[in-house]
């Protein structure tokens, strides 16, 4: 086995679910944690049907009221994707708000703010019409 084959299969980056039961990989796969070594780190779901989709960040609330996962995709930077937990089924996608003079967005990370009635923060770099770059935060209230 080549190390590059394993990297392609498991991606390059990973995020833990809030309860530690799963690991989300940047290629859309999820792995299941288990104390049983024969079941530990086995594939336990997929966020998408296309293996070429590349995720750059996942965030999940620790509360049980908002049972979803917020995710950003590299290929569609202007959109926030919300998946149901634990089914990983796409619930909806939301266009990330940009400043008035911004012409493009490059999201860096997303954070689900538990206890704030479904507030999601997207940290991003915005390219303005003037060509300058500005770092900022987009706020998305899922309760609206």
PDB file of N, CA and C in Angstrom, residues 37-140:
ATOM      1  N   UNK A  37     -11.321  -2.852  18.882  1.00  0.00           N
ATOM      2  CA  UNK A  37     -10.313  -2.572  17.859  1.00  0.00           C
ATOM      3  C   UNK A  37     -10.726  -3.061  16.468  1.00  0.00           C
ATOM      4  N   UNK A  38     -11.580  -4.075  16.388  1.00  0.00           N
ATOM      5  CA  UNK A  38     -12.018  -4.576  15.078  1.00  0.00           C
ATOM      6  C   UNK A  38     -13.045  -3.639  14.427  1.00  0.00           C
ATOM      7  N   UNK A  39     -13.676  -2.748  15.242  1.00  0.00           N
ATOM      8  CA  UNK A  39     -14.677  -1.820  14.709  1.00  0.00           C
ATOM      9  C   UNK A  39     -14.207  -0.365  14.742  1.00  0.00           C
ATOM     10  N   UNK A  40     -13.049  -0.120  15.360  1.00  0.00           N
ATOM     11  CA  UNK A  40     -12.536   1.232  15.509  1.00  0.00           C
ATOM     12  C   UNK A  40     -12.073   1.793  14.162  1.00  0.00           C
ATOM     13  N   UNK A  41     -12.421   3.047  13.895  1.00  0.00           N
ATOM     14  CA  UNK A  41     -12.020   3.789  12.694  1.00  0.00           C
ATOM     15  C   UNK A  41     -12.554   3.169  11.405  1.00  0.00           C
ATOM     16  N   UNK A  42     -13.746   2.608  11.481  1.00  0.00           N
ATOM     17  CA  UNK A  42     -14.419   2.078  10.290  1.00  0.00           C
ATOM     18  C   UNK A  42     -15.283   3.172   9.675  1.00  0.00           C
ATOM     19  N   UNK A  43     -15.421   3.151   8.360  1.00  0.00           N
ATOM     20  CA  UNK A  43     -16.252   4.142   7.671  1.00  0.00           C
ATOM     21  C   UNK A  43     -17.693   4.003   8.144  1.00  0.00           C
ATOM     22  N   UNK A  44     -18.295   5.148   8.516  1.00  0.00           N
ATOM     23  CA  UNK A  44     -19.625   5.139   9.116  1.00  0.00           C
ATOM     24  C   UNK A  44     -20.535   6.190   8.491  1.00  0.00           C
ATOM     25  N   UNK A  45     -20.365   6.469   7.226  1.00  0.00           N
ATOM     26  CA  UNK A  45     -21.229   7.437   6.569  1.00  0.00           C
ATOM     27  C   UNK A  45     -20.455   8.324   5.629  1.00  0.00           C
ATOM     28  N   UNK A  46     -21.213   9.111   4.865  1.00  0.00           N
ATOM     29  CA  UNK A  46     -20.612   9.981   3.876  1.00  0.00           C
ATOM     30  C   UNK A  46     -21.506  11.207   3.712  1.00  0.00           C
ATOM     31  N   UNK A  47     -20.896  12.388   3.647  1.00  0.00           N
ATOM     32  CA  UNK A  47     -21.642  13.624   3.469  1.00  0.00           C
ATOM     33  C   UNK A  47     -22.076  13.851   2.029  1.00  0.00           C
ATOM     34  N   UNK A  48     -21.506  13.124   1.103  1.00  0.00           N
ATOM     35  CA  UNK A  48     -21.805  13.398  -0.298  1.00  0.00           C
ATOM     36  C   UNK A  48     -21.674  12.129  -1.126  1.00  0.00           C
ATOM     37  N   UNK A  49     -22.086  12.234  -2.371  1.00  0.00           N
ATOM     38  CA  UNK A  49     -21.982  11.100  -3.280  1.00  0.00           C
ATOM     39  C   UNK A  49     -20.789  11.234  -4.206  1.00  0.00           C
ATOM     40  N   UNK A  50     -20.158  12.408  -4.226  1.00  0.00           N
ATOM     41  CA  UNK A  50     -19.029  12.638  -5.123  1.00  0.00           C
ATOM     42  C   UNK A  50     -17.746  12.687  -4.309  1.00  0.00           C
ATOM     43  N   UNK A  51     -16.815  11.794  -4.587  1.00  0.00           N
ATOM     44  CA  UNK A  51     -15.583  11.743  -3.809  1.00  0.00           C
ATOM     45  C   UNK A  51     -14.678  12.933  -4.077  1.00  0.00           C
ATOM     46  N   UNK A  52     -14.918  13.690  -5.168  1.00  0.00           N
ATOM     47  CA  UNK A  52     -14.052  14.829  -5.452  1.00  0.00           C
ATOM     48  C   UNK A  52     -14.434  16.081  -4.657  1.00  0.00           C
ATOM     49  N   UNK A  53     -15.590  16.062  -3.969  1.00  0.00           N
ATOM     50  CA  UNK A  53     -15.941  17.191  -3.114  1.00  0.00           C
ATOM     51  C   UNK A  53     -14.913  17.309  -2.004  1.00  0.00           C
ATOM     52  N   UNK A  54     -14.431  18.504  -1.771  1.00  0.00           N
ATOM     53  CA  UNK A  54     -13.422  18.735  -0.742  1.00  0.00           C
ATOM     54  C   UNK A  54     -13.990  19.687   0.300  1.00  0.00           C
ATOM     55  N   UNK A  55     -14.059  19.239   1.535  1.00  0.00           N
ATOM     56  CA  UNK A  55     -14.552  20.080   2.621  1.00  0.00           C
ATOM     57  C   UNK A  55     -13.365  20.771   3.277  1.00  0.00           C
ATOM     58  N   UNK A  56     -13.597  22.008   3.742  1.00  0.00           N
ATOM     59  CA  UNK A  56     -12.520  22.728   4.406  1.00  0.00           C
ATOM     60  C   UNK A  56     -12.789  22.944   5.890  1.00  0.00           C
ATOM     61  N   UNK A  57     -14.018  22.698   6.350  1.00  0.00           N
ATOM     62  CA  UNK A  57     -14.293  22.882   7.774  1.00  0.00           C
ATOM     63  C   UNK A  57     -15.647  22.280   8.131  1.00  0.00           C
ATOM     64  N   UNK A  58     -15.730  21.730   9.339  1.00  0.00           N
ATOM     65  CA  UNK A  58     -16.983  21.244   9.907  1.00  0.00           C
ATOM     66  C   UNK A  58     -17.148  21.842  11.296  1.00  0.00           C
ATOM     67  N   UNK A  59     -18.385  22.098  11.699  1.00  0.00           N
ATOM     68  CA  UNK A  59     -18.681  22.525  13.057  1.00  0.00           C
ATOM     69  C   UNK A  59     -20.031  21.955  13.451  1.00  0.00           C
ATOM     70  N   UNK A  60     -20.128  21.556  14.701  1.00  0.00           N
ATOM     71  CA  UNK A  60     -21.363  20.935  15.183  1.00  0.00           C
ATOM     72  C   UNK A  60     -21.675  21.447  16.577  1.00  0.00           C
ATOM     73  N   UNK A  61     -22.948  21.762  16.857  1.00  0.00           N
ATOM     74  CA  UNK A  61     -23.287  22.240  18.201  1.00  0.00           C
ATOM     75  C   UNK A  61     -23.220  21.115  19.227  1.00  0.00           C
ATOM     76  N   UNK A  62     -22.871  21.485  20.441  1.00  0.00           N
ATOM     77  CA  UNK A  62     -22.828  20.497  21.518  1.00  0.00           C
ATOM     78  C   UNK A  62     -24.201  20.270  22.138  1.00  0.00           C
ATOM     79  N   UNK A  63     -25.159  21.166  21.834  1.00  0.00           N
ATOM     80  CA  UNK A  63     -26.494  20.981  22.396  1.00  0.00           C
ATOM     81  C   UNK A  63     -27.306  20.029  21.520  1.00  0.00           C
ATOM     82  N   UNK A  64     -28.388  19.537  22.046  1.00  0.00           N
ATOM     83  CA  UNK A  64     -29.216  18.599  21.283  1.00  0.00           C
ATOM     84  C   UNK A  64     -30.385  19.297  20.585  1.00  0.00           C
ATOM     85  N   UNK A  65     -30.559  20.598  20.852  1.00  0.00           N
ATOM     86  CA  UNK A  65     -31.651  21.330  20.222  1.00  0.00           C
ATOM     87  C   UNK A  65     -31.422  21.496  18.719  1.00  0.00           C
ATOM     88  N   UNK A  66     -30.206  21.816  18.336  1.00  0.00           N
ATOM     89  CA  UNK A  66     -29.862  22.015  16.928  1.00  0.00           C
ATOM     90  C   UNK A  66     -29.056  20.810  16.464  1.00  0.00           C
ATOM     91  N   UNK A  67     -29.750  19.830  15.923  1.00  0.00           N
ATOM     92  CA  UNK A  67     -29.101  18.583  15.546  1.00  0.00           C
ATOM     93  C   UNK A  67     -28.659  18.650  14.083  1.00  0.00           C
ATOM     94  N   UNK A  68     -27.598  19.440  13.849  1.00  0.00           N
ATOM     95  CA  UNK A  68     -27.086  19.555  12.495  1.00  0.00           C
ATOM     96  C   UNK A  68     -25.592  19.840  12.519  1.00  0.00           C
ATOM     97  N   UNK A  69     -24.996  19.740  11.365  1.00  0.00           N
ATOM     98  CA  UNK A  69     -23.572  19.994  11.188  1.00  0.00           C
ATOM     99  C   UNK A  69     -23.432  21.069  10.119  1.00  0.00           C
ATOM    100  N   UNK A  70     -22.664  22.101  10.396  1.00  0.00           N
ATOM    101  CA  UNK A  70     -22.386  23.154   9.414  1.00  0.00           C
ATOM    102  C   UNK A  70     -21.072  22.804   8.720  1.00  0.00           C
ATOM    103  N   UNK A  71     -21.046  22.961   7.391  1.00  0.00           N
ATOM    104  CA  UNK A  71     -19.846  22.595   6.639  1.00  0.00           C
ATOM    105  C   UNK A  71     -19.588  23.572   5.503  1.00  0.00           C
ATOM    106  N   UNK A  72     -18.320  23.714   5.153  1.00  0.00           N
ATOM    107  CA  UNK A  72     -17.896  24.528   4.021  1.00  0.00           C
ATOM    108  C   UNK A  72     -17.225  23.626   2.999  1.00  0.00           C
ATOM    109  N   UNK A  73     -17.488  23.871   1.720  1.00  0.00           N
ATOM    110  CA  UNK A  73     -16.859  23.115   0.641  1.00  0.00           C
ATOM    111  C   UNK A  73     -15.906  24.030  -0.122  1.00  0.00           C
ATOM    112  N   UNK A  74     -14.777  23.481  -0.497  1.00  0.00           N
ATOM    113  CA  UNK A  74     -13.770  24.253  -1.221  1.00  0.00           C
ATOM    114  C   UNK A  74     -14.288  24.723  -2.583  1.00  0.00           C
ATOM    115  N   UNK A  75     -15.015  23.872  -3.287  1.00  0.00           N
ATOM    116  CA  UNK A  75     -15.460  24.175  -4.642  1.00  0.00           C
ATOM    117  C   UNK A  75     -16.610  25.181  -4.699  1.00  0.00           C
ATOM    118  N   UNK A  76     -17.338  25.361  -3.589  1.00  0.00           N
ATOM    119  CA  UNK A  76     -18.485  26.274  -3.558  1.00  0.00           C
ATOM    120  C   UNK A  76     -18.313  27.192  -2.342  1.00  0.00           C
ATOM    121  N   UNK A  77     -17.351  28.137  -2.410  1.00  0.00           N
ATOM    122  CA  UNK A  77     -16.980  28.904  -1.220  1.00  0.00           C
ATOM    123  C   UNK A  77     -18.051  29.853  -0.699  1.00  0.00           C
ATOM    124  N   UNK A  78     -19.025  30.225  -1.520  1.00  0.00           N
ATOM    125  CA  UNK A  78     -20.023  31.201  -1.080  1.00  0.00           C
ATOM    126  C   UNK A  78     -21.214  30.564  -0.378  1.00  0.00           C
ATOM    127  N   UNK A  79     -21.155  29.260  -0.126  1.00  0.00           N
ATOM    128  CA  UNK A  79     -22.305  28.543   0.416  1.00  0.00           C
ATOM    129  C   UNK A  79     -21.954  27.783   1.691  1.00  0.00           C
ATOM    130  N   UNK A  80     -22.847  27.862   2.672  1.00  0.00           N
ATOM    131  CA  UNK A  80     -22.758  27.076   3.896  1.00  0.00           C
ATOM    132  C   UNK A  80     -23.718  25.901   3.751  1.00  0.00           C
ATOM    133  N   UNK A  81     -23.256  24.695   4.035  1.00  0.00           N
ATOM    134  CA  UNK A  81     -24.083  23.501   3.930  1.00  0.00           C
ATOM    135  C   UNK A  81     -24.432  23.006   5.321  1.00  0.00           C
ATOM    136  N   UNK A  82     -25.710  22.655   5.526  1.00  0.00           N
ATOM    137  CA  UNK A  82     -26.185  22.156   6.816  1.00  0.00           C
ATOM    138  C   UNK A  82     -26.669  20.721   6.642  1.00  0.00           C
ATOM    139  N   UNK A  83     -26.110  19.815   7.440  1.00  0.00           N
ATOM    140  CA  UNK A  83     -26.436  18.397   7.379  1.00  0.00           C
ATOM    141  C   UNK A  83     -27.114  17.972   8.678  1.00  0.00           C
ATOM    142  N   UNK A  84     -28.061  17.044   8.567  1.00  0.00           N
ATOM    143  CA  UNK A  84     -28.740  16.503   9.754  1.00  0.00           C
ATOM    144  C   UNK A  84     -27.777  15.588  10.509  1.00  0.00           C
ATOM    145  N   UNK A  85     -27.912  15.581  11.825  1.00  0.00           N
ATOM    146  CA  UNK A  85     -27.138  14.681  12.673  1.00  0.00           C
ATOM    147  C   UNK A  85     -28.096  13.680  13.297  1.00  0.00           C
ATOM    148  N   UNK A  86     -27.855  12.411  13.286  1.00  0.00           N
ATOM    149  CA  UNK A  86     -26.632  11.742  12.840  1.00  0.00           C
ATOM    150  C   UNK A  86     -26.706  11.175  11.420  1.00  0.00           C
ATOM    151  N   UNK A  87     -27.761  11.464  10.664  1.00  0.00           N
ATOM    152  CA  UNK A  87     -27.951  10.821   9.355  1.00  0.00           C
ATOM    153  C   UNK A  87     -26.998  11.342   8.274  1.00  0.00           C
ATOM    154  N   UNK A  88     -26.440  12.549   8.447  1.00  0.00           N
ATOM    155  CA  UNK A  88     -25.552  13.204   7.478  1.00  0.00           C
ATOM    156  C   UNK A  88     -26.265  13.594   6.189  1.00  0.00           C
ATOM    157  N   UNK A  89     -27.586  13.623   6.219  1.00  0.00           N
ATOM    158  CA  UNK A  89     -28.375  14.007   5.048  1.00  0.00           C
ATOM    159  C   UNK A  89     -28.361  15.534   4.918  1.00  0.00           C
ATOM    160  N   UNK A  90     -28.145  16.031   3.693  1.00  0.00           N
ATOM    161  CA  UNK A  90     -28.141  17.473   3.470  1.00  0.00           C
ATOM    162  C   UNK A  90     -29.512  18.037   3.799  1.00  0.00           C
ATOM    163  N   UNK A  91     -29.554  19.003   4.719  1.00  0.00           N
ATOM    164  CA  UNK A  91     -30.813  19.628   5.113  1.00  0.00           C
ATOM    165  C   UNK A  91     -31.084  20.871   4.270  1.00  0.00           C
ATOM    166  N   UNK A  92     -30.069  21.740   4.150  1.00  0.00           N
ATOM    167  CA  UNK A  92     -30.219  22.927   3.310  1.00  0.00           C
ATOM    168  C   UNK A  92     -28.856  23.572   3.096  1.00  0.00           C
ATOM    169  N   UNK A  93     -28.819  24.461   2.115  1.00  0.00           N
ATOM    170  CA  UNK A  93     -27.621  25.253   1.874  1.00  0.00           C
ATOM    171  C   UNK A  93     -28.021  26.723   1.934  1.00  0.00           C
ATOM    172  N   UNK A  94     -27.099  27.546   2.424  1.00  0.00           N
ATOM    173  CA  UNK A  94     -27.372  28.964   2.633  1.00  0.00           C
ATOM    174  C   UNK A  94     -26.231  29.773   2.019  1.00  0.00           C
ATOM    175  N   UNK A  95     -26.588  30.806   1.279  1.00  0.00           N
ATOM    176  CA  UNK A  95     -25.573  31.703   0.718  1.00  0.00           C
ATOM    177  C   UNK A  95     -24.971  32.516   1.868  1.00  0.00           C
ATOM    178  N   UNK A  96     -23.644  32.559   1.941  1.00  0.00           N
ATOM    179  CA  UNK A  96     -22.954  33.287   3.001  1.00  0.00           C
ATOM    180  C   UNK A  96     -23.020  34.791   2.690  1.00  0.00           C
ATOM    181  N   UNK A  97     -23.519  35.606   3.629  1.00  0.00           N
ATOM    182  CA  UNK A  97     -23.605  37.052   3.377  1.00  0.00           C
ATOM    183  C   UNK A  97     -22.212  37.678   3.258  1.00  0.00           C
ATOM    184  N   UNK A  98     -22.080  38.622   2.312  1.00  0.00           N
ATOM    185  CA  UNK A  98     -20.800  39.301   2.097  1.00  0.00           C
ATOM    186  C   UNK A  98     -20.983  40.804   2.284  1.00  0.00           C
ATOM    187  N   UNK A  99     -19.898  41.509   2.607  1.00  0.00           N
ATOM    188  CA  UNK A  99     -19.981  42.975   2.688  1.00  0.00           C
ATOM    189  C   UNK A  99     -20.431  43.562   1.342  1.00  0.00           C
ATOM    190  N   UNK A 100     -21.035  44.754   1.344  1.00  0.00           N
ATOM    191  CA  UNK A 100     -21.583  45.334   0.113  1.00  0.00           C
ATOM    192  C   UNK A 100     -20.583  45.449  -1.044  1.00  0.00           C
ATOM    193  N   UNK A 101     -19.338  45.758  -0.772  1.00  0.00           N
ATOM    194  CA  UNK A 101     -18.371  45.970  -1.857  1.00  0.00           C
ATOM    195  C   UNK A 101     -17.506  44.742  -2.118  1.00  0.00           C
ATOM    196  N   UNK A 102     -17.892  43.604  -1.584  1.00  0.00           N
ATOM    197  CA  UNK A 102     -17.122  42.377  -1.808  1.00  0.00           C
ATOM    198  C   UNK A 102     -17.581  41.702  -3.093  1.00  0.00           C
ATOM    199  N   UNK A 103     -16.629  41.188  -3.855  1.00  0.00           N
ATOM    200  CA  UNK A 103     -16.993  40.476  -5.086  1.00  0.00           C
ATOM    201  C   UNK A 103     -16.781  38.968  -4.963  1.00  0.00           C
ATOM    202  N   UNK A 104     -15.992  38.537  -3.968  1.00  0.00           N
ATOM    203  CA  UNK A 104     -15.827  37.100  -3.755  1.00  0.00           C
ATOM    204  C   UNK A 104     -15.464  36.832  -2.304  1.00  0.00           C
ATOM    205  N   UNK A 105     -15.583  35.568  -1.931  1.00  0.00           N
ATOM    206  CA  UNK A 105     -15.329  35.143  -0.554  1.00  0.00           C
ATOM    207  C   UNK A 105     -14.460  33.893  -0.566  1.00  0.00           C
ATOM    208  N   UNK A 106     -13.560  33.822   0.407  1.00  0.00           N
ATOM    209  CA  UNK A 106     -12.768  32.616   0.618  1.00  0.00           C
ATOM    210  C   UNK A 106     -12.893  32.244   2.093  1.00  0.00           C
ATOM    211  N   UNK A 107     -13.873  31.390   2.432  1.00  0.00           N
ATOM    212  CA  UNK A 107     -14.075  31.017   3.840  1.00  0.00           C
ATOM    213  C   UNK A 107     -12.856  30.280   4.388  1.00  0.00           C
ATOM    214  N   UNK A 108     -12.576  30.527   5.654  1.00  0.00           N
ATOM    215  CA  UNK A 108     -11.452  29.875   6.326  1.00  0.00           C
ATOM    216  C   UNK A 108     -11.930  28.842   7.346  1.00  0.00           C
ATOM    217  N   UNK A 109     -13.004  29.167   8.062  1.00  0.00           N
ATOM    218  CA  UNK A 109     -13.513  28.252   9.086  1.00  0.00           C
ATOM    219  C   UNK A 109     -14.956  28.621   9.419  1.00  0.00           C
ATOM    220  N   UNK A 110     -15.659  27.676  10.059  1.00  0.00           N
ATOM    221  CA  UNK A 110     -17.041  27.904  10.465  1.00  0.00           C
ATOM    222  C   UNK A 110     -17.208  27.400  11.899  1.00  0.00           C
ATOM    223  N   UNK A 111     -17.981  28.150  12.691  1.00  0.00           N
ATOM    224  CA  UNK A 111     -18.218  27.772  14.083  1.00  0.00           C
ATOM    225  C   UNK A 111     -19.699  27.869  14.385  1.00  0.00           C
ATOM    226  N   UNK A 112     -20.236  26.818  14.944  1.00  0.00           N
ATOM    227  CA  UNK A 112     -21.622  26.773  15.371  1.00  0.00           C
ATOM    228  C   UNK A 112     -21.651  27.227  16.822  1.00  0.00           C
ATOM    229  N   UNK A 113     -22.339  28.305  17.121  1.00  0.00           N
ATOM    230  CA  UNK A 113     -22.357  28.882  18.466  1.00  0.00           C
ATOM    231  C   UNK A 113     -23.510  28.303  19.272  1.00  0.00           C
ATOM    232  N   UNK A 114     -23.250  27.282  20.040  1.00  0.00           N
ATOM    233  CA  UNK A 114     -24.276  26.678  20.879  1.00  0.00           C
ATOM    234  C   UNK A 114     -24.763  27.686  21.912  1.00  0.00           C
ATOM    235  N   UNK A 115     -26.052  27.648  22.181  1.00  0.00           N
ATOM    236  CA  UNK A 115     -26.623  28.551  23.170  1.00  0.00           C
ATOM    237  C   UNK A 115     -27.003  29.908  22.603  1.00  0.00           C
ATOM    238  N   UNK A 116     -26.791  30.115  21.304  1.00  0.00           N
ATOM    239  CA  UNK A 116     -27.126  31.393  20.684  1.00  0.00           C
ATOM    240  C   UNK A 116     -28.213  31.233  19.636  1.00  0.00           C
ATOM    241  N   UNK A 117     -29.127  30.302  19.849  1.00  0.00           N
ATOM    242  CA  UNK A 117     -30.297  30.109  19.004  1.00  0.00           C
ATOM    243  C   UNK A 117     -29.945  29.889  17.532  1.00  0.00           C
ATOM    244  N   UNK A 118     -28.943  29.069  17.280  1.00  0.00           N
ATOM    245  CA  UNK A 118     -28.628  28.713  15.903  1.00  0.00           C
ATOM    246  C   UNK A 118     -27.754  29.703  15.166  1.00  0.00           C
ATOM    247  N   UNK A 119     -26.881  30.419  15.855  1.00  0.00           N
ATOM    248  CA  UNK A 119     -25.984  31.365  15.201  1.00  0.00           C
ATOM    249  C   UNK A 119     -24.748  30.631  14.688  1.00  0.00           C
ATOM    250  N   UNK A 120     -24.408  30.867  13.415  1.00  0.00           N
ATOM    251  CA  UNK A 120     -23.214  30.283  12.811  1.00  0.00           C
ATOM    252  C   UNK A 120     -22.305  31.424  12.387  1.00  0.00           C
ATOM    253  N   UNK A 121     -21.025  31.320  12.709  1.00  0.00           N
ATOM    254  CA  UNK A 121     -20.037  32.312  12.310  1.00  0.00           C
ATOM    255  C   UNK A 121     -19.142  31.712  11.242  1.00  0.00           C
ATOM    256  N   UNK A 122     -18.936  32.438  10.147  1.00  0.00           N
ATOM    257  CA  UNK A 122     -18.027  32.009   9.095  1.00  0.00           C
ATOM    258  C   UNK A 122     -16.908  33.035   9.016  1.00  0.00           C
ATOM    259  N   UNK A 123     -15.693  32.613   9.347  1.00  0.00           N
ATOM    260  CA  UNK A 123     -14.533  33.491   9.223  1.00  0.00           C
ATOM    261  C   UNK A 123     -14.019  33.365   7.797  1.00  0.00           C
ATOM    262  N   UNK A 124     -13.777  34.517   7.147  1.00  0.00           N
ATOM    263  CA  UNK A 124     -13.449  34.479   5.724  1.00  0.00           C
ATOM    264  C   UNK A 124     -12.577  35.653   5.320  1.00  0.00           C
ATOM    265  N   UNK A 125     -11.975  35.481   4.148  1.00  0.00           N
ATOM    266  CA  UNK A 125     -11.283  36.586   3.500  1.00  0.00           C
ATOM    267  C   UNK A 125     -12.148  37.002   2.310  1.00  0.00           C
ATOM    268  N   UNK A 126     -12.468  38.280   2.250  1.00  0.00           N
ATOM    269  CA  UNK A 126     -13.291  38.819   1.179  1.00  0.00           C
ATOM    270  C   UNK A 126     -12.408  39.592   0.205  1.00  0.00           C
ATOM    271  N   UNK A 127     -12.654  39.419  -1.078  1.00  0.00           N
ATOM    272  CA  UNK A 127     -11.978  40.228  -2.090  1.00  0.00           C
ATOM    273  C   UNK A 127     -12.942  41.341  -2.485  1.00  0.00           C
ATOM    274  N   UNK A 128     -12.495  42.583  -2.304  1.00  0.00           N
ATOM    275  CA  UNK A 128     -13.331  43.740  -2.587  1.00  0.00           C
ATOM    276  C   UNK A 128     -13.239  44.118  -4.066  1.00  0.00           C
ATOM    277  N   UNK A 129     -14.176  44.942  -4.523  1.00  0.00           N
ATOM    278  CA  UNK A 129     -14.180  45.404  -5.910  1.00  0.00           C
ATOM    279  C   UNK A 129     -12.881  46.113  -6.272  1.00  0.00           C
ATOM    280  N   UNK A 130     -12.245  46.765  -5.290  1.00  0.00           N
ATOM    281  CA  UNK A 130     -10.988  47.482  -5.520  1.00  0.00           C
ATOM    282  C   UNK A 130      -9.806  46.527  -5.695  1.00  0.00           C
ATOM    283  N   UNK A 131     -10.011  45.242  -5.400  1.00  0.00           N
ATOM    284  CA  UNK A 131      -8.937  44.256  -5.478  1.00  0.00           C
ATOM    285  C   UNK A 131      -8.268  43.995  -4.136  1.00  0.00           C
ATOM    286  N   UNK A 132      -8.562  44.827  -3.148  1.00  0.00           N
ATOM    287  CA  UNK A 132      -8.005  44.630  -1.808  1.00  0.00           C
ATOM    288  C   UNK A 132      -8.689  43.437  -1.141  1.00  0.00           C
ATOM    289  N   UNK A 133      -7.987  42.870  -0.163  1.00  0.00           N
ATOM    290  CA  UNK A 133      -8.530  41.755   0.606  1.00  0.00           C
ATOM    291  C   UNK A 133      -8.839  42.223   2.019  1.00  0.00           C
ATOM    292  N   UNK A 134      -9.940  41.730   2.538  1.00  0.00           N
ATOM    293  CA  UNK A 134     -10.371  42.100   3.881  1.00  0.00           C
ATOM    294  C   UNK A 134     -10.802  40.838   4.613  1.00  0.00           C
ATOM    295  N   UNK A 135     -10.331  40.679   5.834  1.00  0.00           N
ATOM    296  CA  UNK A 135     -10.733  39.534   6.650  1.00  0.00           C
ATOM    297  C   UNK A 135     -11.927  39.949   7.505  1.00  0.00           C
ATOM    298  N   UNK A 136     -12.895  39.051   7.627  1.00  0.00           N
ATOM    299  CA  UNK A 136     -14.078  39.394   8.407  1.00  0.00           C
ATOM    300  C   UNK A 136     -14.864  38.176   8.831  1.00  0.00           C
ATOM    301  N   UNK A 137     -16.000  38.442   9.427  1.00  0.00           N
ATOM    302  CA  UNK A 137     -16.872  37.387   9.930  1.00  0.00           C
ATOM    303  C   UNK A 137     -18.261  37.581   9.342  1.00  0.00           C
ATOM    304  N   UNK A 138     -18.829  36.515   8.806  1.00  0.00           N
ATOM    305  CA  UNK A 138     -20.218  36.533   8.345  1.00  0.00           C
ATOM    306  C   UNK A 138     -21.064  35.837   9.405  1.00  0.00           C
ATOM    307  N   UNK A 139     -22.179  36.457   9.789  1.00  0.00           N
ATOM    308  CA  UNK A 139     -23.079  35.895  10.784  1.00  0.00           C
ATOM    309  C   UNK A 139     -24.302  35.331  10.073  1.00  0.00           C
ATOM    310  N   UNK A 140     -24.654  34.106  10.413  1.00  0.00           N
ATOM    311  CA  UNK A 140     -25.846  33.482   9.836  1.00  0.00           C
ATOM    312  C   UNK A 140     -26.706  33.001  10.994  1.00  0.00           C
TER     313      UNK A 140
END
